[in-house]
Short mmCIF file of C-alpha atoms in Angstrom, two decimals:
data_model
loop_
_atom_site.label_atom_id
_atom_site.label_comp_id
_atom_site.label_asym_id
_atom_site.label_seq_id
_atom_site.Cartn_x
_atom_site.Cartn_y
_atom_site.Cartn_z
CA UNK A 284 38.37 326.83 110.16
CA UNK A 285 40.48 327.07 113.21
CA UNK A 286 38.74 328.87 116.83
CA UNK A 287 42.24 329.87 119.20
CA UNK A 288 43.10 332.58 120.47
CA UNK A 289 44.86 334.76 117.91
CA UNK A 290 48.24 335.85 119.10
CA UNK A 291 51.48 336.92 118.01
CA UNK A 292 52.87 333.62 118.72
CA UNK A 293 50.04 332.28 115.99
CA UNK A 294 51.34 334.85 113.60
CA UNK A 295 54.64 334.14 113.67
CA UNK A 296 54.18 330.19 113.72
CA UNK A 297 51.25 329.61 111.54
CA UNK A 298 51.95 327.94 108.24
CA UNK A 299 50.09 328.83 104.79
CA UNK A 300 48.28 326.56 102.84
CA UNK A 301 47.50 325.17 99.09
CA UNK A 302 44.06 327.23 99.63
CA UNK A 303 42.98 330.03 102.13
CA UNK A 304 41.86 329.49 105.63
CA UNK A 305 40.94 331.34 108.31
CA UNK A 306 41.42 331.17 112.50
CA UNK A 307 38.64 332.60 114.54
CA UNK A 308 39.19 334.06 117.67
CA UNK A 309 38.19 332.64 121.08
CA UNK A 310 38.58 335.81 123.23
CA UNK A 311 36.23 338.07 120.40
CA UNK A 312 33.64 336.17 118.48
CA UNK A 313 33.26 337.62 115.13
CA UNK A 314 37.07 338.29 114.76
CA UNK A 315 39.18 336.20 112.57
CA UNK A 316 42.31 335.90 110.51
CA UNK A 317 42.53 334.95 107.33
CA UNK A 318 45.90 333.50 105.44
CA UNK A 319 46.35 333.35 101.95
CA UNK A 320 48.53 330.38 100.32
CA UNK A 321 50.83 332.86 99.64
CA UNK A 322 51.20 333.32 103.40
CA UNK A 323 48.92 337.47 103.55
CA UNK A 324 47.10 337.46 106.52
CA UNK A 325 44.52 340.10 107.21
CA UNK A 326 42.34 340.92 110.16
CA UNK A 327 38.49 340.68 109.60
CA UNK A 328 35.64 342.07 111.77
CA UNK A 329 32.25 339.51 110.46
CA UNK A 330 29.25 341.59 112.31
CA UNK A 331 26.61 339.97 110.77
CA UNK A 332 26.52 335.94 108.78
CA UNK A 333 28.09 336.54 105.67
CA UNK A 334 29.42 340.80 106.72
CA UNK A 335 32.55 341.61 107.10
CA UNK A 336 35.01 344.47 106.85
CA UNK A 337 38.84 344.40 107.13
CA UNK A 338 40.37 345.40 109.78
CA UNK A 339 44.25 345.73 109.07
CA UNK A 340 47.02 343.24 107.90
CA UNK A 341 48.93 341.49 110.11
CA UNK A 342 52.38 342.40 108.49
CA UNK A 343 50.88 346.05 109.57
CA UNK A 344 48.86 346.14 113.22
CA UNK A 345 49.47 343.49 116.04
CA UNK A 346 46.97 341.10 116.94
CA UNK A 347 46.25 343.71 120.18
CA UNK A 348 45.38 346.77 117.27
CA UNK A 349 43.29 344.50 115.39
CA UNK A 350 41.44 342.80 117.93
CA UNK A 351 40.47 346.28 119.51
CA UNK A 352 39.59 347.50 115.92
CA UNK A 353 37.34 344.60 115.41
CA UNK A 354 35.84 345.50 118.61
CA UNK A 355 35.08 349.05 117.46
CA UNK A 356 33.45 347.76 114.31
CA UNK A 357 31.24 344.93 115.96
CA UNK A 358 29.95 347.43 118.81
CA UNK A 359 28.77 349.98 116.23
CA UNK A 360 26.77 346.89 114.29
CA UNK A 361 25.16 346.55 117.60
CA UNK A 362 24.08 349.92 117.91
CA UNK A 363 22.14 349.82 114.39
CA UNK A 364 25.41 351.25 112.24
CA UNK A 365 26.79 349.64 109.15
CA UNK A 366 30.55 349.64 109.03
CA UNK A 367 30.18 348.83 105.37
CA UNK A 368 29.42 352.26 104.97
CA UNK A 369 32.66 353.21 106.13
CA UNK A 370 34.91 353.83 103.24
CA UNK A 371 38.07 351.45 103.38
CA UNK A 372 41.35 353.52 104.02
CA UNK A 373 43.54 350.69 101.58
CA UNK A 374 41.60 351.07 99.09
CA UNK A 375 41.35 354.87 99.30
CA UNK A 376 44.51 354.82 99.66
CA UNK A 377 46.87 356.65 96.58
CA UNK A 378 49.64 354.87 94.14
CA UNK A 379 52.09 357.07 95.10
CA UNK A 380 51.47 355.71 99.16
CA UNK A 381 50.60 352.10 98.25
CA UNK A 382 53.96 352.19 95.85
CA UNK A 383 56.41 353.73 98.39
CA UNK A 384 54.73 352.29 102.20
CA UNK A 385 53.16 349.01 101.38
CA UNK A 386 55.04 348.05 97.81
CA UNK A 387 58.76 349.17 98.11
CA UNK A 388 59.47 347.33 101.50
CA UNK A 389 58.19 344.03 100.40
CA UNK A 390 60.44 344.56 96.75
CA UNK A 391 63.56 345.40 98.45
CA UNK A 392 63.18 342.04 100.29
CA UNK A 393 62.53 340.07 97.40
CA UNK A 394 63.46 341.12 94.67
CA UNK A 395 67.08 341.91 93.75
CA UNK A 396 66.42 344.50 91.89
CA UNK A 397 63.70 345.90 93.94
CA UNK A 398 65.66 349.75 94.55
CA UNK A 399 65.48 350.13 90.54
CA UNK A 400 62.11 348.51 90.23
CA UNK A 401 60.93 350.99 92.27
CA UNK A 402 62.45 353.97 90.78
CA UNK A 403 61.52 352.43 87.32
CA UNK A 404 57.78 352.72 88.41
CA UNK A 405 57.82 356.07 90.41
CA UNK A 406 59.12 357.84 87.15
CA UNK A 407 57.50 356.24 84.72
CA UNK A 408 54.00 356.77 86.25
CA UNK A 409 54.08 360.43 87.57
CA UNK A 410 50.45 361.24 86.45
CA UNK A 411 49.34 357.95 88.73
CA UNK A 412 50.54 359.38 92.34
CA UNK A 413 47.93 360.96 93.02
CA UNK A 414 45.38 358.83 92.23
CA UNK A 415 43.57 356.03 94.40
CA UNK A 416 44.23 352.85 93.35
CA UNK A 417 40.91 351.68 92.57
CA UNK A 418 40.07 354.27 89.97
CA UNK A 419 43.19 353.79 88.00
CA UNK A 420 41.84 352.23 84.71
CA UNK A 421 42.83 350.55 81.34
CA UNK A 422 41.98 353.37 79.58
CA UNK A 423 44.88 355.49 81.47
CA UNK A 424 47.43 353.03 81.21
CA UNK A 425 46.67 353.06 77.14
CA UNK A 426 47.03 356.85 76.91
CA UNK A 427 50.22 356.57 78.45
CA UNK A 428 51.32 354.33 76.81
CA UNK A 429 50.50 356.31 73.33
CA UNK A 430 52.16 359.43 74.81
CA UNK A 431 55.24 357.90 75.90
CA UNK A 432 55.68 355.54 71.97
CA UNK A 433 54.66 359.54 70.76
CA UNK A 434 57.44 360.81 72.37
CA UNK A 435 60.19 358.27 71.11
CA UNK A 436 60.65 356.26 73.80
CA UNK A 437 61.52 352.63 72.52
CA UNK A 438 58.98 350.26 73.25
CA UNK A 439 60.86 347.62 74.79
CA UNK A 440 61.40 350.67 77.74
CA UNK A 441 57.29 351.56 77.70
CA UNK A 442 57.03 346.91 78.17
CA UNK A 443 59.55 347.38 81.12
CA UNK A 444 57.94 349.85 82.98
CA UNK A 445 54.16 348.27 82.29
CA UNK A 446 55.17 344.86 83.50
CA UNK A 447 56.57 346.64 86.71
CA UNK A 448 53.26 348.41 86.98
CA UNK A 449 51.42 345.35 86.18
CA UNK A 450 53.45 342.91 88.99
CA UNK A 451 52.67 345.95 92.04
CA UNK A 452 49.10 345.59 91.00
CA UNK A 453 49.10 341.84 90.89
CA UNK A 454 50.38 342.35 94.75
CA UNK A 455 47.83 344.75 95.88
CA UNK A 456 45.35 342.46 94.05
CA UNK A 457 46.99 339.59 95.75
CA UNK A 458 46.93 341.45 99.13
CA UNK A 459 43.56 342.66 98.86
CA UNK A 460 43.59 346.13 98.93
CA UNK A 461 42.01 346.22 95.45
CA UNK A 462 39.41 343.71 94.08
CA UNK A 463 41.00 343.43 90.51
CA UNK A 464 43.74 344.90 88.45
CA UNK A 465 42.99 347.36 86.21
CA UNK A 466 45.62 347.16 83.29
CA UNK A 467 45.46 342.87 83.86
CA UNK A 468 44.77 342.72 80.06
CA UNK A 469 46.70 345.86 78.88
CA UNK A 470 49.13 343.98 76.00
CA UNK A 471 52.43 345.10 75.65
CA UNK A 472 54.02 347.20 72.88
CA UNK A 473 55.07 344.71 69.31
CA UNK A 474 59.22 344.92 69.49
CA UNK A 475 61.26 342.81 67.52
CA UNK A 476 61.74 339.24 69.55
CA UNK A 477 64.75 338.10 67.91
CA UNK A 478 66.88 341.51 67.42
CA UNK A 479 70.22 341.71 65.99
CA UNK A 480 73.00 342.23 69.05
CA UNK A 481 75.35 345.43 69.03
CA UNK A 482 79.11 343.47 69.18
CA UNK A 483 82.51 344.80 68.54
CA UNK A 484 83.75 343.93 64.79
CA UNK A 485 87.38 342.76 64.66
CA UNK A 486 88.76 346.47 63.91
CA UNK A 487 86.52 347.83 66.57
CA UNK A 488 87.74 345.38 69.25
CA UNK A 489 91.74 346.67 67.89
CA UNK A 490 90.45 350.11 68.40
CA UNK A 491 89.09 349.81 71.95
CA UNK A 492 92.09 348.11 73.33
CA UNK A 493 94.23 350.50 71.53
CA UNK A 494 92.29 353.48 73.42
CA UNK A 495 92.51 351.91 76.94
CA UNK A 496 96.15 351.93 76.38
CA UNK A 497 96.10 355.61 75.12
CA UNK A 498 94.15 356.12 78.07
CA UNK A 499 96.34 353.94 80.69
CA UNK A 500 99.68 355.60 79.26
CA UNK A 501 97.85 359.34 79.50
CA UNK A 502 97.04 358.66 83.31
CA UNK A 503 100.58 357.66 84.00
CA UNK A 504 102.13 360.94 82.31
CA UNK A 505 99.38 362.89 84.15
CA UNK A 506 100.28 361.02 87.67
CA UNK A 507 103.63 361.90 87.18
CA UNK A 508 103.41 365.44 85.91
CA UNK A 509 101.09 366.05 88.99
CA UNK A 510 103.62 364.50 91.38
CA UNK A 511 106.35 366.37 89.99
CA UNK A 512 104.17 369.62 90.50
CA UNK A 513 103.54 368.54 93.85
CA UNK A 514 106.97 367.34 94.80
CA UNK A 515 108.47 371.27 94.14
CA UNK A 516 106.05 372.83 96.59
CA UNK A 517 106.62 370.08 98.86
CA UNK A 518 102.88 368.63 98.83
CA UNK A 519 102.34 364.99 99.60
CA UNK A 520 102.37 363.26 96.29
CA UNK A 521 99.69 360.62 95.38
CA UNK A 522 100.49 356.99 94.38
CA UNK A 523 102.94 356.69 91.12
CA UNK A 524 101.74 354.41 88.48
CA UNK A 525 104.85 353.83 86.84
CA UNK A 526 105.39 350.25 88.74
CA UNK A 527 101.91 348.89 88.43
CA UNK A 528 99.88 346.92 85.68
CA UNK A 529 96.91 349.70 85.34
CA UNK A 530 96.50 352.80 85.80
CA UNK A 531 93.04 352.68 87.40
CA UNK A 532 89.96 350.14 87.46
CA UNK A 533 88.85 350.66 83.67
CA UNK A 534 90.95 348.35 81.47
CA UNK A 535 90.97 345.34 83.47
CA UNK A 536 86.96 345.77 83.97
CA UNK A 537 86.68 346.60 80.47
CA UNK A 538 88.95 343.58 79.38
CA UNK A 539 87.31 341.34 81.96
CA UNK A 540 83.27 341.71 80.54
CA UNK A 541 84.90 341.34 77.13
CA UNK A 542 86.62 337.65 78.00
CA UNK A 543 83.20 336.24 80.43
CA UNK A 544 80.06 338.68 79.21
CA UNK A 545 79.42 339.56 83.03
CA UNK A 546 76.69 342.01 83.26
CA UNK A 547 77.97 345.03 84.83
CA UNK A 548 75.68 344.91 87.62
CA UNK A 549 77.37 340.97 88.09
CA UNK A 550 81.26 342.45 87.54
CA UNK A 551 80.56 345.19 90.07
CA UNK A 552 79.16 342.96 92.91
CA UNK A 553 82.15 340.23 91.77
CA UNK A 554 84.46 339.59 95.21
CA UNK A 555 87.68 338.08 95.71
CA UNK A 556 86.01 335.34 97.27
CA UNK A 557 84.29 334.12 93.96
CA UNK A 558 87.64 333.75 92.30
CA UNK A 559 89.18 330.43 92.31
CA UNK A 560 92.78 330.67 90.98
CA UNK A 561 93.70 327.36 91.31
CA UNK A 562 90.93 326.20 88.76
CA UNK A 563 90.75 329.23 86.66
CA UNK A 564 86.93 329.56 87.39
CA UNK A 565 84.80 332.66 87.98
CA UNK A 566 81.54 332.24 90.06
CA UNK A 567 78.21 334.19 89.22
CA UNK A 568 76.75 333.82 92.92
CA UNK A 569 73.01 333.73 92.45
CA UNK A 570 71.94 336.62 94.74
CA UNK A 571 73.74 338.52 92.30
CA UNK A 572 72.74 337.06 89.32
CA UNK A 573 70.10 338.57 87.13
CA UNK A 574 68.55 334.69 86.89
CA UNK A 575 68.73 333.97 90.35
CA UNK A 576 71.11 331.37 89.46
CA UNK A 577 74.64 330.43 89.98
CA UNK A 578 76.78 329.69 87.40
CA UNK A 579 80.61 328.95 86.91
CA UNK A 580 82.63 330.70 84.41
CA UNK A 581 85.82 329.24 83.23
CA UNK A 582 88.59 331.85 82.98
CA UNK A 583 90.53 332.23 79.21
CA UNK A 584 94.65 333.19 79.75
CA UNK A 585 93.56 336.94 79.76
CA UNK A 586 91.15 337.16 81.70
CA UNK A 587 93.01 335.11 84.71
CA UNK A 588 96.27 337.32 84.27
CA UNK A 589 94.13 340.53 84.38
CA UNK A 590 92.68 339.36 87.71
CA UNK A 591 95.94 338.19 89.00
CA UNK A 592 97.53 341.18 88.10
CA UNK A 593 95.31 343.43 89.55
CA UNK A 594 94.63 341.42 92.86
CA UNK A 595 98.50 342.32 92.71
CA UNK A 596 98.10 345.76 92.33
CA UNK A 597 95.33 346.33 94.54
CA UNK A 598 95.85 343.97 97.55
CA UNK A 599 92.99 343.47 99.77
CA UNK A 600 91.68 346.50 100.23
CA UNK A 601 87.69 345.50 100.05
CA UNK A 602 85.89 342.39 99.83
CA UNK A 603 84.80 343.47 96.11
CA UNK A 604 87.37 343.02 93.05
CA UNK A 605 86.67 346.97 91.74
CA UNK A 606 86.02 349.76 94.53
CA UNK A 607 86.07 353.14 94.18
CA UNK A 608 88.17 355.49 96.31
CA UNK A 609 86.04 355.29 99.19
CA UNK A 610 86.26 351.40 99.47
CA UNK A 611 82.98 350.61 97.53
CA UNK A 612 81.57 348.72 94.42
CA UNK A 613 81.35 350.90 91.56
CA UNK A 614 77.96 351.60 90.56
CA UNK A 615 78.61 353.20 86.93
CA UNK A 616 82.03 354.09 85.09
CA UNK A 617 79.83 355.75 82.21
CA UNK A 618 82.84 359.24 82.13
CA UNK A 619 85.57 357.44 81.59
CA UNK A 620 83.66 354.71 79.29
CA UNK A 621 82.36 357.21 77.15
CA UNK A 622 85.61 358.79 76.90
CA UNK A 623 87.29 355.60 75.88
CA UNK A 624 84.52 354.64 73.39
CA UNK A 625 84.82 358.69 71.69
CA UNK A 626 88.83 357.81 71.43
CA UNK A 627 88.09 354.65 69.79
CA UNK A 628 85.53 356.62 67.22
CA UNK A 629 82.90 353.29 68.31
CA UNK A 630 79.60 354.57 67.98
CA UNK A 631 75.87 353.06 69.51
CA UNK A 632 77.83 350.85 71.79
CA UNK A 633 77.04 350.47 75.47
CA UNK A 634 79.06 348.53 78.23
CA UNK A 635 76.10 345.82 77.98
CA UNK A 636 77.51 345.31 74.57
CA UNK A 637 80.75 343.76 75.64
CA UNK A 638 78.43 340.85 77.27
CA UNK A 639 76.71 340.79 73.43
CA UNK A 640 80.50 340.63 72.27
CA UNK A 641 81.60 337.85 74.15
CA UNK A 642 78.46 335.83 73.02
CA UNK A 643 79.53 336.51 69.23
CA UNK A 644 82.56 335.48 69.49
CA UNK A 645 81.86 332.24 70.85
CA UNK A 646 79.23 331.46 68.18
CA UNK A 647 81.24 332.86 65.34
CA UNK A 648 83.82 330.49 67.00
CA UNK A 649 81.53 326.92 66.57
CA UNK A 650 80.65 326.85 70.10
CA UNK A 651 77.58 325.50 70.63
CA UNK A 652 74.44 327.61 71.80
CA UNK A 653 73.98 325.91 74.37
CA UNK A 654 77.26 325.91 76.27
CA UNK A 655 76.74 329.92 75.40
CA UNK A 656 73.54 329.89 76.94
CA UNK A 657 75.34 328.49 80.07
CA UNK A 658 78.55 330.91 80.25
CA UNK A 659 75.91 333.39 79.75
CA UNK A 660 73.45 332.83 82.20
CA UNK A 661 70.27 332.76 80.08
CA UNK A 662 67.51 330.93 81.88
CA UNK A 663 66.43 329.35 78.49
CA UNK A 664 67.48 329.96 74.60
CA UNK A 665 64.75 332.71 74.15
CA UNK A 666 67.93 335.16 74.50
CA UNK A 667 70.28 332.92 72.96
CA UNK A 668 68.69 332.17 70.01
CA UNK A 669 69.85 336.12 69.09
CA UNK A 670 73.80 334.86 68.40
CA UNK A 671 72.37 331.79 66.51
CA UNK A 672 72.74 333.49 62.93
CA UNK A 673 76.66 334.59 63.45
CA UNK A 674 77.23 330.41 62.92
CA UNK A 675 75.79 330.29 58.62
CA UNK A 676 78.06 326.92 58.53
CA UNK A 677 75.01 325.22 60.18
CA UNK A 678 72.45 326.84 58.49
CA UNK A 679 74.36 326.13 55.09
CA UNK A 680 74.67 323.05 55.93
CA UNK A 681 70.87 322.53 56.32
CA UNK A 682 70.00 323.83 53.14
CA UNK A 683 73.33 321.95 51.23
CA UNK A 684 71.47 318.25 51.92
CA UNK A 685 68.77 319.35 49.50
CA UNK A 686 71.38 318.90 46.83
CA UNK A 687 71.14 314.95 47.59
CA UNK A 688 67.39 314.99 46.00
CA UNK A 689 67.56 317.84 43.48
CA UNK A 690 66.86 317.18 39.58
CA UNK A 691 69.07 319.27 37.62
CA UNK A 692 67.68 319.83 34.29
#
């Protein structure tokens, strides 16, 4: 225990530790703060040995608030009232407001995917706004979850949103604004650990190249029809693409996931900067990483024209390597994707799928799993372990040195 004067000074410069401790204040006996080793500190009002009620968090009231809170709360012990009795606003307080005040500013800070996180829980759990936290239940969580596997969705979607669920409860549990977590030892739904990945075959792979060059040469003859049109009625005309490698942002991003298995979220958020030319190597930075991880991708002959050739094409014109017409990072291409993939007659196929490609043909090429592991970005071989049966030779192999001890009769 610590007895200063609690300030915002203390806030600010006070360290957590391996286990909680608390600072009592010099100005207000019976007013402390206590700090969790994961550095929460809350505001406490102890009226009577062994009593006390929260007062407020410090990442929410100043020491000022809290210490004229506390004051409130000791004075009515005095005159014979229990503040106990009082029922604790956090803990009355809904999903819905816990989720989008306390929740969703300390995820966006955090977590790198905090914005979708967010959304991911807000939809999924619609019938939970409205209710306080502390009477959400086990038995809720299970009947959603039957509803939702009831009304097709896949299970490895119900696992995503319950483990989102189940980490913002872990934080108000954490934060103590509810005593325990409710769905703590709700298990998630059985989905196959090891599934087969979705890659392009050989004649799919001709097909989808085939159709971006369908595509690139329909663009052009559009572009120029449309500046010809223009032209006549003396409109300004808009860029030609007769004298430049593509005709928009598609192929190259298409042909670029398909030579390093970038995740789209990774090839959208890819700058200039993390291009070295010189060496032919692409850099994952880790804030943009799904790992948290940097890693370093060498570039194959297509993939480092394709970026030369479009660095050609598009200049400088944003810090980002594809930007939309308002000088931003694409968020989704799924139009013209879809359109591309319908051309190519490719069916169940998403752009995540070109990473699953890239991975194949690696494997199917004798590289090692773990080198894939690397180029991919996998933080161990749980994920891939899923290419590992596209190389037979080694499983063959295996099962070939038995022939060195069998009896032939």
């Amino acid at each position: 225990m610590i007895l200063t004067t609690i300030t915002n000074t203390l806030i600010k410069t006070i360290q957590p530790k391996e286990r909680p401790f608390e600072v009592r204040d010099e100005q207000l006996k019976g007013f402390l703060l206590r700090i969790q080793p994961s550095g929460v500190m809350t505001y406490y009002a102890e009226y009577r040995r062994g009593k006390r009620i929260k007062v407020g968090r410090a990442d929410a009231i100043t020491p000022y608030k809290a210490r004229a809170l506390a004051r409130e709360v000791l004075a009515n012990a005095c005159l014979g009232k229990d503040p106990a009795e009082k029922p604790k606003e956090d803990n009355a307080s809904t999903f819905l407001i816990f989720l989008t005040e306390t929740y969703k500013p300390w995820i966006l800070a955090n977590l790198r995917t905090g914005e979708a996180t967010y959304i991911n829980i807000k939809r999924s759990f619609p019938e939970l706004h409205s209710m306080p936290l502390r009477d959400i239940s086990h038995l809720d969580i299970e009947k959603w979850r039957t509803r939702r596997l009831t009304e097709g969705v896949k299970p490895s979607t119900v696992n995503r949103a319950l483990d989102d669920l189940r980490a913002c409860l872990n934080r108000a549990v954490e934060w103590e604004v509810i005593e325990n977590n409710p769905i703590a030892k709700v298990k998630r739904s059985k989905i196959d650990s090891n599934p087969t990945p979705r890659f392009l075959t050989t004649s799919e792979e001709k097909a989808l190249r085939q159709a971006l060059d369908d595509r690139e040469h329909r663009l052009r003859a559009e572009r120029g029809s449309g500046n010809k049109w223009k032209a006549e009625r003396g409109y300004p005309l808009l860029p030609s693409l007769s004298g430049v490698a593509y005709a928009d942002h598609l192929k190259p991003a298409v042909l670029l996931s398909l030579n390093t298995g970038l995740r789209r979220g990774e090839l959208f958020k890819l700058k200039w900067s993390d291009i070295n030319f010189e060496q032919n190597i692409l850099t994952v930075k880790a804030e943009t990483a799904k790992s948290g991880k940097t890693r370093h991708i060498p570039l194959n002959e297509e993939a480092a024209l394709i970026l030369k050739r479009w660095k050609t094409q598009e200049g400088l014109k944003g810090l980002h390597v594809f930007i939309n017409n308002d000088g931003k990072p694409f968020h989704d291409v799924r139009t013209a994707w879809k359109g591309v993939l319908d051309d190519a007659d490719i069916k169940n196929f998403r752009w995540h799928d070109l990473r699953h490609t890239f991975a194949s043909k690696l494997v199917m090429a004798g590289v090692d799993l773990n080198t894939v592991r690397e180029l991919m970005g996998h933080s161990d071989y749980t994920m891939t372990l899923r290419y590992a049966h596209l190389a037979p030779e080694h499983k063959a192999q295996a099962v070939a040195k038995l022939n060195t001890v069998a009896t032939v009769t």
